[in-house]
CSV table of C-alpha atoms in Angstrom, one decimal:
chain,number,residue,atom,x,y,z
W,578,UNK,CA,-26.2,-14.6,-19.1
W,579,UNK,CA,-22.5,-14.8,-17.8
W,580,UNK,CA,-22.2,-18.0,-15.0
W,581,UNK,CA,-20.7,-17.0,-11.8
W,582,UNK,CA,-18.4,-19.7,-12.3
W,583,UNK,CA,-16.9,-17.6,-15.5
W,584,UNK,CA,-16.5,-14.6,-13.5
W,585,UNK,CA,-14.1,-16.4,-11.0
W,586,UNK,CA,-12.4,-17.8,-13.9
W,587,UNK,CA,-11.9,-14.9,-15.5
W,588,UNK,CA,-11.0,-12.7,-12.7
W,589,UNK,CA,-7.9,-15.4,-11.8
W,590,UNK,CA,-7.1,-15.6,-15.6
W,591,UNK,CA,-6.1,-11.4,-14.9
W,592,UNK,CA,-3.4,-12.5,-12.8
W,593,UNK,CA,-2.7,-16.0,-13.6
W,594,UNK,CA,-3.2,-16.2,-17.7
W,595,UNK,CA,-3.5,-12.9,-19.1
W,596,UNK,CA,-0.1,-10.7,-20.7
W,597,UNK,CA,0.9,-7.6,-18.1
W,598,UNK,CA,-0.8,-5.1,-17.2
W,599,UNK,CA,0.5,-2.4,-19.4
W,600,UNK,CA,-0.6,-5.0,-22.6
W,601,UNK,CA,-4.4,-5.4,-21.6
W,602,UNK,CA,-7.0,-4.1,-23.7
W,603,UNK,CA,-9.1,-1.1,-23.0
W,604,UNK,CA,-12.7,-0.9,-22.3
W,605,UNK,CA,-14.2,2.2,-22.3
W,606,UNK,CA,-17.3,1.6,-20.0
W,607,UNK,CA,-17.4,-0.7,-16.7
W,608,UNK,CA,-19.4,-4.2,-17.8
W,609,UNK,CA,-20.1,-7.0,-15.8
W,610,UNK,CA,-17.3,-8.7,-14.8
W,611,UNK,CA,-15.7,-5.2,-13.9
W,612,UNK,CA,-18.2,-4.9,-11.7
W,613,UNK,CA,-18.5,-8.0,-9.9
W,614,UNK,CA,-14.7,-8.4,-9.8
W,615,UNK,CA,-14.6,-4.5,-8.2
W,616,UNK,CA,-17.2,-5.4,-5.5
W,617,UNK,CA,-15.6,-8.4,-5.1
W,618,UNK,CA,-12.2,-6.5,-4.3
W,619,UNK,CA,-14.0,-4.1,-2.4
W,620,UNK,CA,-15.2,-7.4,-0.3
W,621,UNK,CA,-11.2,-8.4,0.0
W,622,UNK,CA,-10.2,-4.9,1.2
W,623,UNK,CA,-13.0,-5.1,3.8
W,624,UNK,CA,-12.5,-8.8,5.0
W,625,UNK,CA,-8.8,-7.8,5.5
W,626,UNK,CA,-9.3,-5.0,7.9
W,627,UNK,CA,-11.4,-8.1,10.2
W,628,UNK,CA,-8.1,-10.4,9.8
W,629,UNK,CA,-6.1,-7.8,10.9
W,630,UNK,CA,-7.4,-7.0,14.1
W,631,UNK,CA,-7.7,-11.0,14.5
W,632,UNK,CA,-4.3,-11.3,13.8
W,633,UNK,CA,-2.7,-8.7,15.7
W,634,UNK,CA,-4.0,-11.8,18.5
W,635,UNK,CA,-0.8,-13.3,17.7
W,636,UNK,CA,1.6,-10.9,16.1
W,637,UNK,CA,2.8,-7.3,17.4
W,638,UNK,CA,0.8,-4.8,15.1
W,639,UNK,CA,3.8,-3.1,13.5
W,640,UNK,CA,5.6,-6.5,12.8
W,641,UNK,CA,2.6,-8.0,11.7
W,642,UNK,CA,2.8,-5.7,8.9
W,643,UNK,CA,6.4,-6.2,8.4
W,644,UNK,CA,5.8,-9.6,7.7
W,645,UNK,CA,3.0,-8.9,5.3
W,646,UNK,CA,5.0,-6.6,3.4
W,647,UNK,CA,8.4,-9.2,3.5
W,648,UNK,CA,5.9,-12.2,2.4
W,649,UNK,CA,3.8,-9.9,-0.1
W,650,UNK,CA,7.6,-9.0,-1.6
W,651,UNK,CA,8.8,-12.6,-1.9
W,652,UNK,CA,5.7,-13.6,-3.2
W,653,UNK,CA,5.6,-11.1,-6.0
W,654,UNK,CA,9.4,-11.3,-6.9
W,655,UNK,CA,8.9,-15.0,-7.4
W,656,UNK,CA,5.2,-13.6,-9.8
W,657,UNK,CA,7.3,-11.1,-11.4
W,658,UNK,CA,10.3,-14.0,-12.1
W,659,UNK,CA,7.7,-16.0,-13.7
W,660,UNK,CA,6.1,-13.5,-15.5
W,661,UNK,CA,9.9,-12.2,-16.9
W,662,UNK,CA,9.0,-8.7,-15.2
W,663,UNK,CA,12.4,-6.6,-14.5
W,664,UNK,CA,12.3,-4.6,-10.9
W,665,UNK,CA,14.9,-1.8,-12.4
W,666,UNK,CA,14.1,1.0,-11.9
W,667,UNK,CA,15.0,4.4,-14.5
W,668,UNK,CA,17.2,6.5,-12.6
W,669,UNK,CA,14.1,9.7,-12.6
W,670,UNK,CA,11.7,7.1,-10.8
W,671,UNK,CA,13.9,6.7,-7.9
W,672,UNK,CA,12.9,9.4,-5.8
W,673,UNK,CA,9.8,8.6,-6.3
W,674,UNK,CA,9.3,4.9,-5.4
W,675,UNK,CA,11.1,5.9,-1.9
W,676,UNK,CA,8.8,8.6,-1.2
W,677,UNK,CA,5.8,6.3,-1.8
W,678,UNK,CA,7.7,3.3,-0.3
W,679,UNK,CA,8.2,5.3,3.3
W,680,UNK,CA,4.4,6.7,2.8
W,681,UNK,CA,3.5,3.0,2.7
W,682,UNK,CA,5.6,1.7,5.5
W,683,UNK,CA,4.3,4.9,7.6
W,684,UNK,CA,0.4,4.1,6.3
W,685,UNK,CA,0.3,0.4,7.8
W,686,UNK,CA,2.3,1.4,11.0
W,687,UNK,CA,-0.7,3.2,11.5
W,688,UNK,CA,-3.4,1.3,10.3
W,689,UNK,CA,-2.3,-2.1,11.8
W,690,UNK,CA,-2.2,-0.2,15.3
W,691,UNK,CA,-5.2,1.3,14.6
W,692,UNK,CA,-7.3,-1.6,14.4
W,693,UNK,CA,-5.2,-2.8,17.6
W,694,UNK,CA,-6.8,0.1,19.6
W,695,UNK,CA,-10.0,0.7,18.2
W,696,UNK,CA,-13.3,-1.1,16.3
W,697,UNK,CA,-12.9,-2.2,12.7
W,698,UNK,CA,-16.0,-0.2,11.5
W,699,UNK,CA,-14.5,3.1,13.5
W,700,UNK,CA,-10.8,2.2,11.6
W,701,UNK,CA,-12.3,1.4,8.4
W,702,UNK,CA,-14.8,4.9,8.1
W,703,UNK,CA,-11.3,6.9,8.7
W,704,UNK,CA,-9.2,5.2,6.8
W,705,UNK,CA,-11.6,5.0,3.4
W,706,UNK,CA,-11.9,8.7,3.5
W,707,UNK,CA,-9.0,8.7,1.8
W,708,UNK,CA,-10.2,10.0,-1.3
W,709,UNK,CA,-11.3,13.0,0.4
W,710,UNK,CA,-7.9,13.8,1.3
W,711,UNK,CA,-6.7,13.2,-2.2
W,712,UNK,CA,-9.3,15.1,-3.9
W,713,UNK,CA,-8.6,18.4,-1.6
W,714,UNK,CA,-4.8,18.1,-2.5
W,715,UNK,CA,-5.1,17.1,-6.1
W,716,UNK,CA,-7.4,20.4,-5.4
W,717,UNK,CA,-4.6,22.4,-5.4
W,718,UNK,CA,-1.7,20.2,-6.9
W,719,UNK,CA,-3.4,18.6,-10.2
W,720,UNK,CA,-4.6,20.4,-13.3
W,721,UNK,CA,-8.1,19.3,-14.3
W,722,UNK,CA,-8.8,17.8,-10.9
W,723,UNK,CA,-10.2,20.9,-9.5
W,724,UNK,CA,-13.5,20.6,-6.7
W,725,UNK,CA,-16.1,21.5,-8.2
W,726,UNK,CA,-20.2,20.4,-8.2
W,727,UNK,CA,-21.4,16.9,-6.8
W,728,UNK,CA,-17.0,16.8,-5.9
W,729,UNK,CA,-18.2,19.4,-2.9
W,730,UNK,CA,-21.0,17.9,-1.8
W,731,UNK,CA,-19.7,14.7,-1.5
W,732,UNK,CA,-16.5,16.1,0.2
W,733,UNK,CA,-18.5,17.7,2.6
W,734,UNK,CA,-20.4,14.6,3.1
W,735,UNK,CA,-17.8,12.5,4.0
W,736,UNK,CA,-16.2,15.0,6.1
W,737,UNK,CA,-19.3,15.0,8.4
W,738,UNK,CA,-19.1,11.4,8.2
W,739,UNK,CA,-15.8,11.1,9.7
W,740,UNK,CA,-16.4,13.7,12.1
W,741,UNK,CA,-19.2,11.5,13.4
W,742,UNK,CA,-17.5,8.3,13.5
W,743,UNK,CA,-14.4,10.2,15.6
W,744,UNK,CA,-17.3,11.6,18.1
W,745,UNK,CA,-19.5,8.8,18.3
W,746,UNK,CA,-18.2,7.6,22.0
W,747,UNK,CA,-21.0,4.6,22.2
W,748,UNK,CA,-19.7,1.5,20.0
W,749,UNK,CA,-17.3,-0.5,22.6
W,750,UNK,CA,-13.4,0.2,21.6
W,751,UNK,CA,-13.0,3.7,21.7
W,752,UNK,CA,-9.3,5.1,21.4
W,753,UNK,CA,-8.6,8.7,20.0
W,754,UNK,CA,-5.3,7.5,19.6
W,755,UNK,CA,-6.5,5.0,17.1
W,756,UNK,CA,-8.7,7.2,15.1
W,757,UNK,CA,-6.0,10.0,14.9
W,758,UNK,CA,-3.6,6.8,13.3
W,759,UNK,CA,-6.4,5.5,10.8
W,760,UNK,CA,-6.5,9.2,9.8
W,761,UNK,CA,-2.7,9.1,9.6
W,762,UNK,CA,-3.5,6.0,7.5
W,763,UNK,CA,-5.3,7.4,5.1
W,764,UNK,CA,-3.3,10.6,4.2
W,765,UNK,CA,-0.5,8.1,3.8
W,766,UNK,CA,-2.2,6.3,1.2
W,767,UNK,CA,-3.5,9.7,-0.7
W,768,UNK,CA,-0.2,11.1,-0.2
W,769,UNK,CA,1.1,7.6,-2.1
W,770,UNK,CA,-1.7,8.3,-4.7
W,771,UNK,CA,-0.4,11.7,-4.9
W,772,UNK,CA,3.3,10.6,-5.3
W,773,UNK,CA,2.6,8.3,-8.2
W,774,UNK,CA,0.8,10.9,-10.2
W,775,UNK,CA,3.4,13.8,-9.6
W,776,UNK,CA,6.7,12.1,-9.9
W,777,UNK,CA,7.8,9.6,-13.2
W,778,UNK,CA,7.6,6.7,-11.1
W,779,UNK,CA,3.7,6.6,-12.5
W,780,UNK,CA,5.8,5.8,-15.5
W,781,UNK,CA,6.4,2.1,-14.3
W,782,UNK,CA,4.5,-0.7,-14.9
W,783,UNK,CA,2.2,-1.1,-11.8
W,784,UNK,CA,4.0,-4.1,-10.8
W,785,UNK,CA,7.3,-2.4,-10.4
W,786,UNK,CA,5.3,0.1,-8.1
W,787,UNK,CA,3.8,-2.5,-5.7
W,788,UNK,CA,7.0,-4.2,-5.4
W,789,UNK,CA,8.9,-0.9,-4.8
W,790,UNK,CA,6.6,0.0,-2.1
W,791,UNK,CA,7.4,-3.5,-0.8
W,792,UNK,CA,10.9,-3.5,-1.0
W,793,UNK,CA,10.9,-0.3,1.0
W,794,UNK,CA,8.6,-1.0,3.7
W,795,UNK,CA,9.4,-4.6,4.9
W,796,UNK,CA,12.9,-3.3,6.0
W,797,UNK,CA,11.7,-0.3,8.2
W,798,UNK,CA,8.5,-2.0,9.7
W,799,UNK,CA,10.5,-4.7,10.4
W,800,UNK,CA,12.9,-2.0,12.1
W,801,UNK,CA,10.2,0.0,13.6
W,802,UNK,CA,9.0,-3.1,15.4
W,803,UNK,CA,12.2,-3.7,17.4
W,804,UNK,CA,11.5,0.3,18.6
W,805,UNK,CA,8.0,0.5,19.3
W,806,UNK,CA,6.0,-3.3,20.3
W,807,UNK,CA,7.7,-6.4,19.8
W,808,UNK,CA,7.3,-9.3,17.6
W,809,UNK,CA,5.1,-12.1,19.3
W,810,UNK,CA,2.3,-12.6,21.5
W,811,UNK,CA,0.6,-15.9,21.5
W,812,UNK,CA,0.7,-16.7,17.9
W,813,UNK,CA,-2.0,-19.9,16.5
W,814,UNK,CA,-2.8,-21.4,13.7
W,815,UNK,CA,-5.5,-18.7,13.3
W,816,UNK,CA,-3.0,-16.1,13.4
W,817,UNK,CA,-0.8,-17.5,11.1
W,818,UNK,CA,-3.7,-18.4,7.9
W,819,UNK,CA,-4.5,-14.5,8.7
W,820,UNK,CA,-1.3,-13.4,8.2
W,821,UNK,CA,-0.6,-16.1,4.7
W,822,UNK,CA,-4.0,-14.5,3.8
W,823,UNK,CA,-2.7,-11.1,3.8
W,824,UNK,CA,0.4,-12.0,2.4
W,825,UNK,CA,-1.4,-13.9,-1.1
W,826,UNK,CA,-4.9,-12.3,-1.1
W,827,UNK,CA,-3.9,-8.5,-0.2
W,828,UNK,CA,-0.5,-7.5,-0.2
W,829,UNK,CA,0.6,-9.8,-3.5
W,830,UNK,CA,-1.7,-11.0,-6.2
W,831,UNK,CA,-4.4,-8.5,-4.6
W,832,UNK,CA,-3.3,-5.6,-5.8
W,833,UNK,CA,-2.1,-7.1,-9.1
W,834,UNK,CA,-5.6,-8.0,-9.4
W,835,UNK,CA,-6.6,-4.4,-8.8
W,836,UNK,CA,-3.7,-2.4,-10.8
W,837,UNK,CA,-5.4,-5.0,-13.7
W,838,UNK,CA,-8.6,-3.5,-13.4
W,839,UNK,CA,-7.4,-0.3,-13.4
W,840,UNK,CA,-5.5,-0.6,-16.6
W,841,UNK,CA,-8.8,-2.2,-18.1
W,842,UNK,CA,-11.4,0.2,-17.2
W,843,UNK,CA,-11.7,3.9,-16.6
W,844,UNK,CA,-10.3,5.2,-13.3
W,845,UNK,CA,-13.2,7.1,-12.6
W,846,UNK,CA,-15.5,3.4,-12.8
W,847,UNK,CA,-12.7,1.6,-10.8
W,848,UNK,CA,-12.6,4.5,-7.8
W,849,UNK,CA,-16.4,4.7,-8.0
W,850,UNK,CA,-16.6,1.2,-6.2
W,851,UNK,CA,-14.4,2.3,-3.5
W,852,UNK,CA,-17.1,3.5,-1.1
W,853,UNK,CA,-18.3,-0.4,-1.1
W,854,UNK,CA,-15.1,-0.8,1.0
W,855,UNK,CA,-16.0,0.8,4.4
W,856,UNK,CA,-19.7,-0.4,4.1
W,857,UNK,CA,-18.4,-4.2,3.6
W,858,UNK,CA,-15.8,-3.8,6.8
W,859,UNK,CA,-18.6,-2.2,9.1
W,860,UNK,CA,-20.9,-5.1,8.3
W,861,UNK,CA,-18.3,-7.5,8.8
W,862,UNK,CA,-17.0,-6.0,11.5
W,863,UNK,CA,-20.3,-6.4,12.9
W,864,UNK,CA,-21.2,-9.9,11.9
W,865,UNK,CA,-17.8,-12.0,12.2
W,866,UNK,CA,-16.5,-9.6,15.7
W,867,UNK,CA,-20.0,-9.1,17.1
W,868,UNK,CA,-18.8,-5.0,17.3
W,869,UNK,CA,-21.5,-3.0,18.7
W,870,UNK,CA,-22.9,-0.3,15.9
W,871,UNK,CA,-24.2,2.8,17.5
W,872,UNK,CA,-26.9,4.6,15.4
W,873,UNK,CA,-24.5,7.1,14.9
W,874,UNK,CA,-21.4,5.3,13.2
W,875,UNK,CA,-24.6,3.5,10.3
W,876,UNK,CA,-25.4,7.4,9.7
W,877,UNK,CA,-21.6,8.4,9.4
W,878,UNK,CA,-20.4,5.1,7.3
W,879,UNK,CA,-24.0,6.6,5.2
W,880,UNK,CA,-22.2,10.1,5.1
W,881,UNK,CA,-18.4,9.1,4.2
W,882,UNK,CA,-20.0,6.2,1.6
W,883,UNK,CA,-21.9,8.7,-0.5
W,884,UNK,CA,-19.1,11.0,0.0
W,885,UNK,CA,-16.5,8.6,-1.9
W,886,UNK,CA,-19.2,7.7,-4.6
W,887,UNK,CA,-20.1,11.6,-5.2
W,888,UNK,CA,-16.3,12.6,-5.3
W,889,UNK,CA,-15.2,9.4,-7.9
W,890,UNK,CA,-18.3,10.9,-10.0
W,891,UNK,CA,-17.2,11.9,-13.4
């Protein structure tokens, strides 16, 4: 029986020990550690949407997330230094890695705001229906991703679930506002999805594509911040380990961590745990910020959570 201690080990030797990505063996089933190191991901996702909103405390919401992005770029340049990992790009990938770069900058304008106006569990339900956006453009754009089956169910699913979770008027913050920019949030982040696989940057090692993303983002967040909120409010210490752990356990070494998996095990395993994502944030959201959790929102994080499974079901 594998040692939970082993698991940790070898989900840091991903990042820390083990060659590139693009060098990794294949497996061609998920096995333990894939799953415990997904859920655990899943887990990291979810925490971070709860250190956001505690965060925003301290720092402005849009340059909160210009600061992620600048520390999650230093941090990585330094990784990718060490790890003798060029950021040129080829000349076709350009276009590309600004699209998804300005889709990225866009997606956590919205979603840091978001969980400024509203609940986390409300945020989090609209922003994880991303793959229901994807899979209705991939619908139309992507050969061999056409909607078909348990795909229709689930989309309907989580459509209702969202629909709920935007009606449900009974769990303490309530902002359309905010659920309109969680929406915005998440076709930002299919639209990046979407990018990648239509365009040769998907041709780049997936550390040249977080770090692209980066690069583009910090600058206009940073920008957008002197537009639309400021910088500051009453920044603590609490406020400030939020924002390192954003910086090292999301924006950086996070995603490395889940572009690894990806490269490991089958893309249809890996997006199968994403529906852990919202359920994790709700709970959280309900333990750690004592959010009140109408009947309502538990049905429609039930709806958009078997949506995502039934949609990443191959």
């Amino acid at each position: 029986m594998t040692k939970p201690t082993h698991i940790v080990k070898s989900y840091i030797d991903i990042i820390v020990i083990a060659p590139p990505c693009d060098t990794m063996e294949r497996k061609t089933q998920m096995d333990r550690f894939g799953a415990v190191a997904l859920t655990l991901f899943a887990l990291n996702l979810a925490f971070n949407q709860v250190v956001i909103k505690v965060t925003a405390g301290g720092f402005e919401p849009i340059f909160g997330a210009g600061v992620r992005s600048l520390g999650g770029m230093l941090v990585l340049l330094l990784w990718m230094s060490w790890r003798d990992v060029g950021i040129a790009l080829p000349r076709a990938a350009v276009l590309g890695a600004t699209i998804s770069g300005l889709l990225f900058a866009f997606e956590f304008m919205c979603l840091f705001t978001a969980l400024d106006l509203t609940t986390v569990s409300r945020t989090s339900i609209i922003f994880y229906s991303m793959p229901v956006w994807l899979a209705l453009l991939a619908h139309k754009l992507l050969p061999g991703e056409r909607l078909s089956g348990l795909r229709v169910i689930g989309l309907i699913l989580a459509m209702l679930g969202v629909i709920l979770a935007v009606l449900d008027r009974s769990s303490g913050e309530v902002s359309l506002f905010g659920d309109l920019l969680a929406l915005g949030a998440a076709l930002s982040w299919a639209g990046i999805a979407l990018c990648v696989r239509l365009t040769p940057f998907s041709e780049v090692p997936a550390e040249q594509q977080l770090i692209w993303q980066l690069i583009v983002s910090a600058p206009l967040l940073l920008l957008a911040a002197t537009i639309f909120g400021g910088y500051a409010r009453e920044i603590e210490l609490i406020h400030i380990a939020g924002m390192l752990f954003q910086i090292f356990a999301v924006a950086s070494f996070g995603f490395l961590i889940w572009f690894a998996l990806m490269k490991i095990y089958p893309a249809s395993s890996v997006a199968s745990f994403s529906f852990l994502s919202p359920v994790f944030a709700v709970i959280l959201g309900w333990l750690i910020l004592d959010e009140k959790i109408g009947v309502q929102i538990w049905l429609a994080l039930g709806l958009v959570a078997s949506g995502i499974f039934l949609i990443n079901r191959r």
